[in-house]
């Protein structure tokens, strides 16, 4: 069974993430969306809220599981019998950071392969921070996230 892990902070999940998840689900027998704590970021949503939102977005994808983890990504991948780490590449500017992460993860565990999927052009400008900024200022985020996520953003900022 070919199992891949798609890690990220997903604060919150956007259509850009969903595009990568759907395409990975087509390529692998099982995809585990792994919600992690990025020590450099202060999240808006709790890990549990993020898992809930992703689970709702992925209910149509039968081979996708959503979990959260603490600790090293490579350890989580091994514990879940995954051989691949999927990451989305939005623009050239992502490359340096992704390159560093992929090489570090390979150094930590040479059995793990990082696979990059290039984002669709219409999502290549998207980020969770941009969506949060628009939502916090009362803007329309319906082109970037689902109604469920838009409602949760509204509740965080305007209730
Ligand atoms: N579409 C839209 N946006 C996307 C995207 C896509 N396809 N791919 C990434 N993004 C955005 C995210 O929304 C996020 O935006 P933000 O910075 O505004 O929040 C940004 O790109 C990058 O976030 P993400 O992909 O979630 O990565 P991250 O840097 O937050 O998380 C981890 C990185 C969690 C994978 C990494 O920190 C990790 O593996 N941690 C575990 C500890 C570990 O093993 N450390 C060693 C790793 S070398």
PDB file of C-alpha atoms and ligand atoms in Angstrom:
ATOM      1  CA  UNK A   1       0.000   0.000   0.000  1.00  0.00           C
ATOM      2  CA  UNK A   2       1.424   3.378  -1.011  1.00  0.00           C
ATOM      3  CA  UNK A   3       0.867   5.771   1.869  1.00  0.00           C
ATOM      4  CA  UNK A   4       1.714   9.471   1.762  1.00  0.00           C
ATOM      5  CA  UNK A   5       1.692  12.126   4.430  1.00  0.00           C
ATOM      6  CA  UNK A   6       0.672  15.677   3.537  1.00  0.00           C
ATOM      7  CA  UNK A   7       1.853  17.827   6.465  1.00  0.00           C
ATOM      8  CA  UNK A   8       1.135  21.446   7.219  1.00  0.00           C
ATOM      9  CA  UNK A   9      -0.328  23.849   9.679  1.00  0.00           C
ATOM     10  CA  UNK A  10      -3.599  24.349   7.724  1.00  0.00           C
ATOM     11  CA  UNK A  11      -4.628  27.426   9.717  1.00  0.00           C
ATOM     12  CA  UNK A  12      -7.135  27.213   8.057  1.00  0.00           C
ATOM     13  CA  UNK A  13      -7.407  24.815   5.103  1.00  0.00           C
ATOM     14  CA  UNK A  14      -7.888  26.654   1.782  1.00  0.00           C
ATOM     15  CA  UNK A  15      -8.907  25.551  -1.711  1.00  0.00           C
ATOM     16  CA  UNK A  16      -5.169  25.501  -2.512  1.00  0.00           C
ATOM     17  CA  UNK A  17      -4.576  22.796   0.102  1.00  0.00           C
ATOM     18  CA  UNK A  18      -7.664  20.901  -1.037  1.00  0.00           C
ATOM     19  CA  UNK A  19      -6.365  20.869  -4.611  1.00  0.00           C
ATOM     20  CA  UNK A  20      -3.132  19.218  -3.428  1.00  0.00           C
ATOM     21  CA  UNK A  21      -5.033  16.713  -1.223  1.00  0.00           C
ATOM     22  CA  UNK A  22      -7.351  15.662  -4.063  1.00  0.00           C
ATOM     23  CA  UNK A  23      -4.472  15.201  -6.490  1.00  0.00           C
ATOM     24  CA  UNK A  24      -2.410  13.264  -3.927  1.00  0.00           C
ATOM     25  CA  UNK A  25      -5.428  11.041  -3.195  1.00  0.00           C
ATOM     26  CA  UNK A  26      -5.412  10.129  -6.885  1.00  0.00           C
ATOM     27  CA  UNK A  27      -1.733   9.165  -6.802  1.00  0.00           C
ATOM     28  CA  UNK A  28      -1.556   7.208  -3.533  1.00  0.00           C
ATOM     29  CA  UNK A  29      -3.572   4.404  -1.944  1.00  0.00           C
ATOM     30  CA  UNK A  30      -3.861   6.422   1.234  1.00  0.00           C
ATOM     31  CA  UNK A  31      -3.105  10.038   2.105  1.00  0.00           C
ATOM     32  CA  UNK A  32      -2.769  11.165   5.705  1.00  0.00           C
ATOM     33  CA  UNK A  33      -3.252  14.898   6.120  1.00  0.00           C
ATOM     34  CA  UNK A  34      -1.038  15.623   9.103  1.00  0.00           C
ATOM     35  CA  UNK A  35      -1.789  18.789  11.025  1.00  0.00           C
ATOM     36  CA  UNK A  36       1.211  20.013  12.915  1.00  0.00           C
ATOM     37  CA  UNK A  37       2.368  22.752  15.175  1.00  0.00           C
ATOM     38  CA  UNK A  38       4.739  25.090  13.389  1.00  0.00           C
ATOM     39  CA  UNK A  39       6.801  26.533  16.239  1.00  0.00           C
ATOM     40  CA  UNK A  40       7.313  29.759  14.290  1.00  0.00           C
ATOM     41  CA  UNK A  41       3.603  30.489  13.932  1.00  0.00           C
ATOM     42  CA  UNK A  42       0.874  31.606  16.297  1.00  0.00           C
ATOM     43  CA  UNK A  43      -2.263  29.823  15.062  1.00  0.00           C
ATOM     44  CA  UNK A  44      -5.770  31.268  14.967  1.00  0.00           C
ATOM     45  CA  UNK A  45      -7.477  27.860  15.174  1.00  0.00           C
ATOM     46  CA  UNK A  46      -6.716  25.094  17.658  1.00  0.00           C
ATOM     47  CA  UNK A  47      -5.326  21.846  16.277  1.00  0.00           C
ATOM     48  CA  UNK A  48      -8.702  20.182  16.971  1.00  0.00           C
ATOM     49  CA  UNK A  49     -10.558  22.881  15.015  1.00  0.00           C
ATOM     50  CA  UNK A  50      -8.156  22.521  12.105  1.00  0.00           C
ATOM     51  CA  UNK A  51      -8.576  18.731  12.052  1.00  0.00           C
ATOM     52  CA  UNK A  52     -12.379  19.153  12.125  1.00  0.00           C
ATOM     53  CA  UNK A  53     -12.346  21.602   9.219  1.00  0.00           C
ATOM     54  CA  UNK A  54     -10.071  19.426   7.062  1.00  0.00           C
ATOM     55  CA  UNK A  55     -12.133  16.314   7.847  1.00  0.00           C
ATOM     56  CA  UNK A  56     -15.276  18.101   6.674  1.00  0.00           C
ATOM     57  CA  UNK A  57     -13.562  19.240   3.443  1.00  0.00           C
ATOM     58  CA  UNK A  58     -12.280  15.738   2.686  1.00  0.00           C
ATOM     59  CA  UNK A  59     -15.395  13.679   3.430  1.00  0.00           C
ATOM     60  CA  UNK A  60     -15.737  12.824  -0.298  1.00  0.00           C
ATOM     61  CA  UNK A  61     -12.205  11.376  -0.418  1.00  0.00           C
ATOM     62  CA  UNK A  62     -12.417   7.848   0.939  1.00  0.00           C
ATOM     63  CA  UNK A  63      -8.644   7.252   1.051  1.00  0.00           C
ATOM     64  CA  UNK A  64      -7.829  10.410   3.008  1.00  0.00           C
ATOM     65  CA  UNK A  65      -7.367  10.452   6.788  1.00  0.00           C
ATOM     66  CA  UNK A  66      -6.796  13.528   8.916  1.00  0.00           C
ATOM     67  CA  UNK A  67      -4.622  13.394  12.031  1.00  0.00           C
ATOM     68  CA  UNK A  68      -2.533  15.730  14.089  1.00  0.00           C
ATOM     69  CA  UNK A  69       0.943  15.165  15.372  1.00  0.00           C
ATOM     70  CA  UNK A  70       3.583  16.666  17.591  1.00  0.00           C
ATOM     71  CA  UNK A  71       7.251  16.005  17.187  1.00  0.00           C
ATOM     72  CA  UNK A  72       9.161  15.209  14.049  1.00  0.00           C
ATOM     73  CA  UNK A  73       7.386  14.688  10.752  1.00  0.00           C
ATOM     74  CA  UNK A  74       9.717  11.816   9.831  1.00  0.00           C
ATOM     75  CA  UNK A  75       8.736   9.941  13.009  1.00  0.00           C
ATOM     76  CA  UNK A  76       5.046  10.459  12.307  1.00  0.00           C
ATOM     77  CA  UNK A  77       5.544   9.178   8.743  1.00  0.00           C
ATOM     78  CA  UNK A  78       7.342   6.045   9.929  1.00  0.00           C
ATOM     79  CA  UNK A  79       4.718   5.338  12.616  1.00  0.00           C
ATOM     80  CA  UNK A  80       2.079   5.464   9.888  1.00  0.00           C
ATOM     81  CA  UNK A  81       4.001   3.341   7.369  1.00  0.00           C
ATOM     82  CA  UNK A  82       4.263   6.224   4.920  1.00  0.00           C
ATOM     83  CA  UNK A  83       7.136   6.345   2.444  1.00  0.00           C
ATOM     84  CA  UNK A  84       6.277   9.698   0.869  1.00  0.00           C
ATOM     85  CA  UNK A  85       5.822  13.253   2.055  1.00  0.00           C
ATOM     86  CA  UNK A  86       3.685  15.399  -0.236  1.00  0.00           C
ATOM     87  CA  UNK A  87       4.183  19.162  -0.397  1.00  0.00           C
ATOM     88  CA  UNK A  88       2.624  21.766  -2.663  1.00  0.00           C
ATOM     89  CA  UNK A  89       4.839  24.219  -4.534  1.00  0.00           C
ATOM     90  CA  UNK A  90       3.065  27.487  -5.208  1.00  0.00           C
ATOM     91  CA  UNK A  91       5.837  29.657  -6.595  1.00  0.00           C
ATOM     92  CA  UNK A  92       9.595  29.840  -6.971  1.00  0.00           C
ATOM     93  CA  UNK A  93       9.667  31.634  -3.615  1.00  0.00           C
ATOM     94  CA  UNK A  94       8.490  28.423  -1.905  1.00  0.00           C
ATOM     95  CA  UNK A  95      11.385  26.477  -3.327  1.00  0.00           C
ATOM     96  CA  UNK A  96      14.203  27.412  -0.975  1.00  0.00           C
ATOM     97  CA  UNK A  97      12.221  26.596   2.175  1.00  0.00           C
ATOM     98  CA  UNK A  98      10.798  23.404   0.681  1.00  0.00           C
ATOM     99  CA  UNK A  99      14.221  22.336  -0.579  1.00  0.00           C
ATOM    100  CA  UNK A 100      15.680  22.810   2.908  1.00  0.00           C
ATOM    101  CA  UNK A 101      12.844  20.833   4.522  1.00  0.00           C
ATOM    102  CA  UNK A 102      13.029  18.014   1.989  1.00  0.00           C
ATOM    103  CA  UNK A 103      16.800  17.646   2.408  1.00  0.00           C
ATOM    104  CA  UNK A 104      16.546  17.812   6.201  1.00  0.00           C
ATOM    105  CA  UNK A 105      13.843  15.171   6.275  1.00  0.00           C
ATOM    106  CA  UNK A 106      15.870  12.976   3.949  1.00  0.00           C
ATOM    107  CA  UNK A 107      18.913  13.364   6.177  1.00  0.00           C
ATOM    108  CA  UNK A 108      16.767  12.359   9.182  1.00  0.00           C
ATOM    109  CA  UNK A 109      15.336   9.370   7.333  1.00  0.00           C
ATOM    110  CA  UNK A 110      16.708   8.348   3.937  1.00  0.00           C
ATOM    111  CA  UNK A 111      13.743   6.011   3.316  1.00  0.00           C
ATOM    112  CA  UNK A 112      11.345   8.937   2.991  1.00  0.00           C
ATOM    113  CA  UNK A 113      10.829  10.646  -0.349  1.00  0.00           C
ATOM    114  CA  UNK A 114       9.383  14.164  -0.667  1.00  0.00           C
ATOM    115  CA  UNK A 115       7.061  14.569  -3.648  1.00  0.00           C
ATOM    116  CA  UNK A 116       6.195  18.078  -4.834  1.00  0.00           C
ATOM    117  CA  UNK A 117       2.929  18.847  -6.563  1.00  0.00           C
ATOM    118  CA  UNK A 118       2.819  22.166  -8.386  1.00  0.00           C
ATOM    119  CA  UNK A 119      -0.175  24.246  -7.334  1.00  0.00           C
ATOM    120  CA  UNK A 120      -2.782  25.187  -9.882  1.00  0.00           C
ATOM    121  CA  UNK A 121      -2.078  28.753 -11.086  1.00  0.00           C
ATOM    122  CA  UNK A 122      -5.375  30.042  -9.691  1.00  0.00           C
ATOM    123  CA  UNK A 123      -4.273  29.030  -6.183  1.00  0.00           C
ATOM    124  CA  UNK A 124      -0.577  29.806  -6.451  1.00  0.00           C
ATOM    125  CA  UNK A 125      -0.965  33.186  -4.710  1.00  0.00           C
ATOM    126  CA  UNK A 126      -3.028  31.799  -1.824  1.00  0.00           C
ATOM    127  CA  UNK A 127      -1.913  31.394   1.752  1.00  0.00           C
ATOM    128  CA  UNK A 128      -3.735  30.891   5.026  1.00  0.00           C
ATOM    129  CA  UNK A 129      -2.369  34.227   6.292  1.00  0.00           C
ATOM    130  CA  UNK A 130      -3.786  36.133   3.321  1.00  0.00           C
ATOM    131  CA  UNK A 131      -7.177  34.498   3.870  1.00  0.00           C
ATOM    132  CA  UNK A 132      -7.066  35.380   7.588  1.00  0.00           C
ATOM    133  CA  UNK A 133      -6.162  38.977   6.832  1.00  0.00           C
ATOM    134  CA  UNK A 134      -9.046  39.380   4.369  1.00  0.00           C
ATOM    135  CA  UNK A 135     -11.484  37.739   6.801  1.00  0.00           C
ATOM    136  CA  UNK A 136     -10.313  39.864   9.720  1.00  0.00           C
ATOM    137  CA  UNK A 137     -10.961  43.002   7.663  1.00  0.00           C
ATOM    138  CA  UNK A 138     -14.463  41.860   6.727  1.00  0.00           C
ATOM    139  CA  UNK A 139     -13.624  40.897   3.117  1.00  0.00           C
ATOM    140  CA  UNK A 140     -15.150  38.116   1.024  1.00  0.00           C
ATOM    141  CA  UNK A 141     -13.121  34.886   1.277  1.00  0.00           C
ATOM    142  CA  UNK A 142     -15.617  32.692  -0.570  1.00  0.00           C
ATOM    143  CA  UNK A 143     -13.238  32.248  -3.541  1.00  0.00           C
ATOM    144  CA  UNK A 144     -10.503  30.893  -1.285  1.00  0.00           C
ATOM    145  CA  UNK A 145     -12.146  28.689   1.340  1.00  0.00           C
ATOM    146  CA  UNK A 146     -15.366  26.702   1.778  1.00  0.00           C
ATOM    147  CA  UNK A 147     -18.491  28.195   3.358  1.00  0.00           C
ATOM    148  CA  UNK A 148     -17.824  26.197   6.530  1.00  0.00           C
ATOM    149  CA  UNK A 149     -14.307  27.636   6.895  1.00  0.00           C
ATOM    150  CA  UNK A 150     -15.542  31.138   5.980  1.00  0.00           C
ATOM    151  CA  UNK A 151     -18.162  30.891   8.744  1.00  0.00           C
ATOM    152  CA  UNK A 152     -15.565  29.787  11.287  1.00  0.00           C
ATOM    153  CA  UNK A 153     -13.304  32.675  10.291  1.00  0.00           C
ATOM    154  CA  UNK A 154     -16.221  35.057  10.674  1.00  0.00           C
ATOM    155  CA  UNK A 155     -16.961  33.667  14.141  1.00  0.00           C
ATOM    156  CA  UNK A 156     -13.328  34.114  15.219  1.00  0.00           C
ATOM    157  CA  UNK A 157     -13.053  37.704  14.076  1.00  0.00           C
ATOM    158  CA  UNK A 158     -16.495  39.234  14.248  1.00  0.00           C
ATOM    159  CA  UNK A 159     -18.455  37.632  17.101  1.00  0.00           C
TER     160      UNK A 159
HETATM  161  N1  LIG B   1      -2.294  26.277  -1.365  1.00  0.00           N
HETATM  162  C1  LIG B   1      -2.463  27.346  -0.590  1.00  0.00           C
HETATM  163  N2  LIG B   1      -1.633  27.684   0.409  1.00  0.00           N
HETATM  164  C2  LIG B   1      -0.618  26.845   0.639  1.00  0.00           C
HETATM  165  C3  LIG B   1      -0.385  25.715  -0.131  1.00  0.00           C
HETATM  166  C4  LIG B   1      -1.272  25.446  -1.171  1.00  0.00           C
HETATM  167  N3  LIG B   1      -1.114  24.397  -1.959  1.00  0.00           N
HETATM  168  N4  LIG B   1       0.732  25.112   0.322  1.00  0.00           N
HETATM  169  C5  LIG B   1       1.155  25.844   1.350  1.00  0.00           C
HETATM  170  N5  LIG B   1       0.345  26.894   1.537  1.00  0.00           N
HETATM  171  C6  LIG B   1       0.515  27.967   2.510  1.00  0.00           C
HETATM  172  C7  LIG B   1      -0.036  27.648   3.843  1.00  0.00           C
HETATM  173  O1  LIG B   1      -1.372  28.073   3.967  1.00  0.00           O
HETATM  174  C8  LIG B   1       0.882  28.427   4.736  1.00  0.00           C
HETATM  175  O2  LIG B   1       0.450  29.759   4.783  1.00  0.00           O
HETATM  176  P1  LIG B   1       0.789  30.691   6.038  1.00  0.00           P
HETATM  177  O3  LIG B   1       2.282  30.770   6.131  1.00  0.00           O
HETATM  178  O4  LIG B   1       0.151  31.952   5.684  1.00  0.00           O
HETATM  179  O5  LIG B   1       0.186  30.004   7.236  1.00  0.00           O
HETATM  180  C9  LIG B   1       2.226  28.394   4.003  1.00  0.00           C
HETATM  181  O6  LIG B   1       1.889  28.119   2.687  1.00  0.00           O
HETATM  182  C10 LIG B   1       3.136  27.291   4.420  1.00  0.00           C
HETATM  183  O7  LIG B   1       2.488  26.477   5.307  1.00  0.00           O
HETATM  184  P2  LIG B   1       2.431  24.920   5.396  1.00  0.00           P
HETATM  185  O8  LIG B   1       2.428  24.243   4.103  1.00  0.00           O
HETATM  186  O9  LIG B   1       1.297  24.601   6.298  1.00  0.00           O
HETATM  187  O10 LIG B   1       3.768  24.655   6.035  1.00  0.00           O
HETATM  188  P3  LIG B   1       4.230  25.114   7.417  1.00  0.00           P
HETATM  189  O11 LIG B   1       5.497  25.804   7.132  1.00  0.00           O
HETATM  190  O12 LIG B   1       3.251  25.843   8.230  1.00  0.00           O
HETATM  191  O13 LIG B   1       4.367  23.706   8.104  1.00  0.00           O
HETATM  192  C11 LIG B   1       5.459  21.671   8.608  1.00  0.00           C
HETATM  193  C12 LIG B   1       5.498  23.018   7.924  1.00  0.00           C
HETATM  194  C13 LIG B   1       4.350  21.548   9.635  1.00  0.00           C
HETATM  195  C14 LIG B   1       5.264  20.642   7.549  1.00  0.00           C
HETATM  196  C15 LIG B   1       6.831  21.568   9.267  1.00  0.00           C
HETATM  197  O14 LIG B   1       6.988  22.659  10.156  1.00  0.00           O
HETATM  198  C16 LIG B   1       7.016  20.269  10.000  1.00  0.00           C
HETATM  199  O15 LIG B   1       7.240  19.247   9.374  1.00  0.00           O
HETATM  200  N6  LIG B   1       6.939  20.304  11.329  1.00  0.00           N
HETATM  201  C17 LIG B   1       7.130  19.126  12.166  1.00  0.00           C
HETATM  202  C18 LIG B   1       8.471  19.214  12.897  1.00  0.00           C
HETATM  203  C19 LIG B   1       9.575  18.738  12.014  1.00  0.00           C
HETATM  204  O16 LIG B   1       9.646  17.604  11.597  1.00  0.00           O
HETATM  205  N7  LIG B   1      10.493  19.677  11.729  1.00  0.00           N
HETATM  206  C20 LIG B   1      11.568  19.439  10.814  1.00  0.00           C
HETATM  207  C21 LIG B   1      11.097  19.707   9.398  1.00  0.00           C
HETATM  208  S1  LIG B   1      12.450  19.855   8.309  1.00  0.00           S
END
